Amino acid sequence: MHEPSPAPADRYRHNQLWLAEAAPALLQWLEQAEAAQTVRLEEGRLQVSGECWLEQAQPQLAAALQQQLTIPDGVSVPLVSNPPAAVPPPGELLAAAIDQHQAVLLNALPNLMAPAASAQKPHYRSLAVLGSLMLEPLARSLAAGSPLPWQSLILLEDDPCQLAAALHLLDLPALVQALRAAGVGLELICESEAAALQDRFFSLISSEQPLALHGLQLLRSPQRSPALMELHSWLHAPEGCCQQAVGMLGFATDELNQTLQAVWSALANRPARLLQPQVLPADHPVVLVASGPSLDDQLPWLREHQQQLTIVAAGSALGSLLQAGIRPAAVVYLERATNVYRQLCDLAADAVDFRDILLIGSSTLDPRVPALFADSLIFHRPLAAASRCFFPAEQTALLPQAGPHVANAALEALLVLGCRRLLLVGCDFGTSQRGRDRAARALGTSPRDLSLAIAGNRGRTVFSEPQLLFAQQCFERMLVLLQGLDVRRLGEGVVLRGSVNAETGAELLAQMAADPAVFRSLLLSRLPEAPLPHLSAPLAANLAATQAQLQAVRELLGGSEGWSHRFASAASALVTRDQPELPVEQQFAHALLAQPLFFLLGPLYHAAPDQWRAEVERACQSLSVLEGLLAAYQKLLEQFLRIPRLPGWDPEWLRARCRALDQATPA
Amino acid sequence: MPSATAAAHYQQITDRYQLGADIQQYLGIAGDDPHLFAGLLQLRNAVQSVGFDPDLTHTTTDAIQPQVLVALGTGDGRELQALIERFQPPYLLIAVQDWADFTSSFWAIDWAALSERYEADSRRTLTIGCYTKATEILAVLMTDSLAGVDHGLVYCPPTASALSREIQSELTQKLVANTINYLGFTLDEVNMVWHAWRALQRQPRVFSQPSIAPGGRYVICGSGPSLDAALPLLPELARSHQIVACASNYRSLRAAGVEVDLLVLLERGDCMVDDYRATVAEFGAGATRLLASATCPAPLHELFADTATYFRPALTPLALFSDHPREILNFEGPQTINTGVAIAAALKAEQIVLVGVDLGVRDLAVPRSQAAAGLSPRQFNLERPANFGGTVFTDRLLLDGQLALELCLRCHPGITAFNASDGLAIAGAEPLPLADYLERCRDLPGDGGRAAFQSWWQGLPRYSPARFQASWRSRRPRQVISREFAALRELYSGSTPWFPDLLRQSTALLSLQVSPAQQFPRRMIRGVLHKLTLAITRQLQVMGREPEAQAAFLRQARQIVVQLLDQLEAECYNLCDQLEAQVDA
């Protein structure tokens, strides 16, 4: 015999009592909005604030669920699928990775080689519910005994009224209990502000459930709130959630090289000054010049007034400035690639003198770059494996994000140094004219497909690409989050909140005038020299931690019987890159291994139960490759730490040493 | 290709515009289609430049490349076999009405071998099915290749049924032309989006198709001349019916003291605002609610105490601002009386009566209700059967309205419909003089469903500013535009063979079977692009006997399309820029 359904108001009170115990903050969120008072549910008709949301709530929600299960909507990071190839021995593999920007490591992992890892339809093991009302048909389906195909469920809600409405329709404690019994994890993310909702979701994904991005199904409530519409769009956008999450994983081949270069540089380039916070007066204006195409139009003005402006070039913009006869006070470099060094050598060979320009460079730069400048300041990249784990005494030199592009690093360096008044030039993150991707005489090349149209800061459409837009978002975030900034902007590009458009002229000059010599002298007089690091002990500890991490993954795989919530939680903890609460050596392991482990687990995510053991075996082969490579890497580092006085940076010599490791190590 | 006279006329029109520039030049313009005209003019020049006579428009069967062959039966198979062998059509559609029409050819055609041949070639398609309506057949063909339908062959065997012949007639006469004509045009879509942007910022309620029907009885008023005689009877009918004014007759009704429950609007003309402002100023708005398309001018929402908007299924604003199919009002056009019937149908009316829905005139001297607002200049050049016997004069557009109305009634069999108008006969609506209808309704109980209607109306959500911003931003319109145009540009500028590959791929790239967000640029340009592709296709057929000239023309034609794509893309971005500037302002 069926028990009669409780009245909606009674059901709400029941949920309310449960929330008071289980999630008091959520209850407070509801009650502050007086959400329950707006809900009327009579004879199945759901009205909220006088508007009819659903005329027949339960059948309509059931139909909405059915429709979305039939035609699923979801997001997933593309599977890595490489052509089959023989895996080289560890030293050879490491030699191939030295000074390379390609995904050398990922390409060598056996379980990411076709055909098993070939692109398949996403297998959704996680579910994001956009709008609380959809919990009702899920709860009903679960109560009817239908198993849920997901192992984790994330509720995203910005509207307390919708949550209140849902709580009139379903028994939340019963749903939670049923999910628990079914082994399905549940996260509730409720935030009124769209930006906060997106941030909390991204934080959950990047720090707790990164593996969900192998296949995250989306379920949308028929009542679509504005914030959830935007969140849904961001989840699907080329510059959106997946792009950002993959960016957060880092890039293992690059991490290996950055660590190598940072360690080498720290030993070879002495003395070096360390960037420190707040050494410049806030009212010292700085002109930050990047190499967006609009820079070309501003060069005459900059040249004319360069004696009155403190100009800081971001990376390749140095070429445009110098060749236009403009001498910046400083240049910021971020990229570790060798071509930075070569471009600067080319400039010098062309008799362009830049030695007296102050270098503000990442610790991970090609070690030959600082030697080209008379004075340099070093900053650390917060997510680089080397920065936190090899130089724990230099944390004040960490930038907040230090990237992803050099313009971001330049902005952050200036903000950390204390600048609060900035003029942005060439910080376009796009172009107003297709085919004109960057400033004419910027150093090097940056082939980009600027075909993504987006709103421009001058009321005209401009063109960009996902990676640039990610950089723009990071840049904008700095401008928006930091209080007390006065940021103006010349030129045309992607909209940058936190900056205002400016025009060249006497007024702007008056606002931005500052003696560049003061800038330089303040920095050189107030910044300390970096201490000589002791690297042998951290090296052993860090690399031991990476081997332990790989062993933990191997054990997890060995004890697993399929993809489950428990497995996903344990695996996610091992592939999350940024875990500041861990001991530093474990942070190194996470920073280095997050990317390969994330992709290595992809084929398992999509494996059918009968393929599981075979996929585990293939994944273990990949773990072996990583273990071998890291052992070789440790030996290589140990070798050059033994050299009393390091010679100039020589990638070719390092490659030879790597290959020699294979000969020294029996197979 | 357009004739020399048409070309001169097109030139006059295109001279007024600078394609690819500021979209402000298109605002408030009613009927010009400069994008198409400019394209056609350039194509005509291209024909001339390769030494071909652009006024030569006839084709011969020995030189054409039909892209489709529709067989409305197979007969004994011999003729059909010969046609297939002769023309080798990329799309062969066997559209029988009865499977017996298929089996009759088994002696002459080896269908297994033919099927194998088609399956082996990825560029060819063979479809065999039972169809009883020309619209179904056309839908199948146009999904494959819209422009490929032109110069398609329709085979009707000598033994074909009457139904087959009827389908043949529909396919070869007006159906294809109607489908192409109603694809819309860019200038119009610019105006539609512009109006919708402004109208939705007024925060009107948004129509939502009810799942629990309010039902009710409705008088649907048109502005035909027979309305005037009916006006004295309407106040009494209002006791048991809700009165729906369809556009300009609102003035006739208010002038006669009729309390109008609902005014429905469809058109986008800016002049409407002055007409309704004057009507309201002169006679008051009473308790009238306004239900206007999102594409109607925004100031209309200021004239009435309570207003709602709906999305038209064929127009671009739907792709940008609607978040649920329930917000679309189907069967809403092409005439505003269609909107009136459509809303009654959406609300699952039990009964409707059409008053003044003449869709034509008996007396050419009296074209419409005397007190109706505005003007509706028409050429009543066609004669058709009338509702109360005899004939009325009408025109093509009004006949389209009749067709749509009849289709709406067919799709809503629960509605009992009466036609009390002295105009065109309307299938599905029983002819009945209004006095007789009133007599029948004298004892009807209730309020015509007003209470249920009001309850439904009050529950309609408002289009909030937050929703407006989120709808726009979440569509990422510029990104969709850039992707769409990049794909089209690659197709038209590349080496994809025109027959049948490009025709098929362009149809796919302009199909609306994609998410609403992706539909935005497609809806903006599909009319002009389909029509130009069709014009090029037809010209290639005309030039079939001169392959060198044909090839030279095609090279130029592709460039013309690509150049137009560049202009259209720039205009789409400019539209986005200008719309956003309104919010920023």
PDB file of C-alpha atoms in Angstrom, chain A residues 43 45 47 50-53 55-56 60 222-227 229-230 233-240 434 451-456 459-463 469, chain B residues 209-213 323-324 326 455-456 458-462 464 466-467 469-476 478-479 481-483 489 569 573-574 576-578 580:
ATOM      1  CA  GLU A  43      -2.483  20.554  -7.883  1.00  0.00           C
ATOM      2  CA  ARG A  45       1.034  23.708 -10.761  1.00  0.00           C
ATOM      3  CA  GLN A  47       4.156  29.105  -9.275  1.00  0.00           C
ATOM      4  CA  GLY A  50       3.419  34.858  -9.296  1.00  0.00           C
ATOM      5  CA  GLU A  51       4.951  33.340 -12.433  1.00  0.00           C
ATOM      6  CA  CYS A  52       3.868  29.937 -13.567  1.00  0.00           C
ATOM      7  CA  TRP A  53       7.012  27.830 -13.861  1.00  0.00           C
ATOM      8  CA  GLU A  55       1.772  23.700 -15.026  1.00  0.00           C
ATOM      9  CA  GLN A  56       2.183  20.035 -14.221  1.00  0.00           C
ATOM     10  CA  GLN A  60       6.994  18.072 -17.082  1.00  0.00           C
ATOM     11  CA  PRO A 222      13.387  23.775 -17.712  1.00  0.00           C
ATOM     12  CA  GLN A 223      13.451  26.896 -15.544  1.00  0.00           C
ATOM     13  CA  ARG A 224      16.623  28.534 -16.807  1.00  0.00           C
ATOM     14  CA  SER A 225      18.108  31.200 -14.639  1.00  0.00           C
ATOM     15  CA  PRO A 226      20.410  33.754 -16.286  1.00  0.00           C
ATOM     16  CA  ALA A 227      23.444  32.632 -14.276  1.00  0.00           C
ATOM     17  CA  MET A 229      22.503  29.955 -18.892  1.00  0.00           C
ATOM     18  CA  GLU A 230      25.890  31.636 -18.813  1.00  0.00           C
ATOM     19  CA  SER A 233      27.583  28.447 -22.260  1.00  0.00           C
ATOM     20  CA  TRP A 234      30.956  28.664 -20.500  1.00  0.00           C
ATOM     21  CA  LEU A 235      31.031  24.911 -20.051  1.00  0.00           C
ATOM     22  CA  HIS A 236      30.754  24.475 -23.806  1.00  0.00           C
ATOM     23  CA  ALA A 237      32.864  27.434 -24.930  1.00  0.00           C
ATOM     24  CA  PRO A 238      36.173  26.783 -26.675  1.00  0.00           C
ATOM     25  CA  GLU A 239      37.844  29.097 -24.157  1.00  0.00           C
ATOM     26  CA  GLY A 240      35.694  27.765 -21.317  1.00  0.00           C
ATOM     27  CA  ARG A 434      42.234  39.583 -39.532  1.00  0.00           C
ATOM     28  CA  SER A 451      39.149  33.490 -35.997  1.00  0.00           C
ATOM     29  CA  LEU A 452      37.092  33.610 -32.824  1.00  0.00           C
ATOM     30  CA  ALA A 453      34.992  36.765 -33.010  1.00  0.00           C
ATOM     31  CA  ILE A 454      34.338  38.588 -29.768  1.00  0.00           C
ATOM     32  CA  ALA A 455      33.288  42.002 -28.483  1.00  0.00           C
ATOM     33  CA  GLY A 456      36.012  44.617 -28.677  1.00  0.00           C
ATOM     34  CA  GLY A 459      32.564  48.855 -29.765  1.00  0.00           C
ATOM     35  CA  ARG A 460      33.707  46.826 -32.747  1.00  0.00           C
ATOM     36  CA  THR A 461      34.007  43.095 -33.116  1.00  0.00           C
ATOM     37  CA  VAL A 462      37.563  41.799 -32.826  1.00  0.00           C
ATOM     38  CA  PHE A 463      39.052  38.352 -33.396  1.00  0.00           C
ATOM     39  CA  LEU A 469      41.009  34.528 -24.370  1.00  0.00           C
TER      40      LEU A 469
ATOM     41  CA  GLN B 209       2.426  27.482 -24.801  1.00  0.00           C
ATOM     42  CA  PRO B 210       0.220  26.124 -22.002  1.00  0.00           C
ATOM     43  CA  SER B 211       0.165  22.429 -21.309  1.00  0.00           C
ATOM     44  CA  ILE B 212      -3.092  22.737 -19.423  1.00  0.00           C
ATOM     45  CA  ALA B 213      -5.238  24.546 -21.922  1.00  0.00           C
ATOM     46  CA  ASP B 323      15.070  29.696 -24.302  1.00  0.00           C
ATOM     47  CA  HIS B 324      12.263  27.248 -24.781  1.00  0.00           C
ATOM     48  CA  ARG B 326       7.119  26.801 -25.763  1.00  0.00           C
ATOM     49  CA  SER B 455      -4.925  32.974 -14.977  1.00  0.00           C
ATOM     50  CA  TRP B 456      -2.675  31.703 -17.768  1.00  0.00           C
ATOM     51  CA  GLN B 458      -0.879  36.292 -15.204  1.00  0.00           C
ATOM     52  CA  GLY B 459       1.439  33.290 -14.874  1.00  0.00           C
ATOM     53  CA  LEU B 460       3.504  34.260 -17.908  1.00  0.00           C
ATOM     54  CA  PRO B 461       7.040  35.221 -16.872  1.00  0.00           C
ATOM     55  CA  ARG B 462       8.503  38.578 -17.717  1.00  0.00           C
ATOM     56  CA  SER B 464      13.936  40.213 -17.221  1.00  0.00           C
ATOM     57  CA  ALA B 466      19.178  39.597 -16.444  1.00  0.00           C
ATOM     58  CA  ARG B 467      17.676  37.007 -18.757  1.00  0.00           C
ATOM     59  CA  GLN B 469      21.842  39.795 -20.998  1.00  0.00           C
ATOM     60  CA  ALA B 470      22.386  36.124 -20.249  1.00  0.00           C
ATOM     61  CA  SER B 471      20.548  34.990 -23.376  1.00  0.00           C
ATOM     62  CA  TRP B 472      22.661  37.213 -25.556  1.00  0.00           C
ATOM     63  CA  ARG B 473      25.975  36.460 -23.899  1.00  0.00           C
ATOM     64  CA  SER B 474      25.436  32.741 -23.559  1.00  0.00           C
ATOM     65  CA  ARG B 475      24.703  32.442 -27.286  1.00  0.00           C
ATOM     66  CA  ARG B 476      28.215  33.779 -28.028  1.00  0.00           C
ATOM     67  CA  ARG B 478      30.072  36.437 -32.730  1.00  0.00           C
ATOM     68  CA  GLN B 479      31.788  33.114 -32.302  1.00  0.00           C
ATOM     69  CA  ILE B 481      29.083  33.861 -36.850  1.00  0.00           C
ATOM     70  CA  SER B 482      32.798  33.395 -37.372  1.00  0.00           C
ATOM     71  CA  ARG B 483      32.529  29.614 -37.425  1.00  0.00           C
ATOM     72  CA  ARG B 489      33.741  30.577 -47.270  1.00  0.00           C
ATOM     73  CA  GLU B 569      29.849  38.539 -42.100  1.00  0.00           C
ATOM     74  CA  TYR B 573      29.373  41.645 -36.550  1.00  0.00           C
ATOM     75  CA  ASN B 574      28.249  45.196 -37.015  1.00  0.00           C
ATOM     76  CA  CYS B 576      26.190  42.670 -32.759  1.00  0.00           C
ATOM     77  CA  ASP B 577      28.278  45.785 -32.131  1.00  0.00           C
ATOM     78  CA  GLN B 578      25.377  48.140 -32.644  1.00  0.00           C
ATOM     79  CA  GLU B 580      25.444  46.078 -27.639  1.00  0.00           C
TER      80      GLU B 580
END
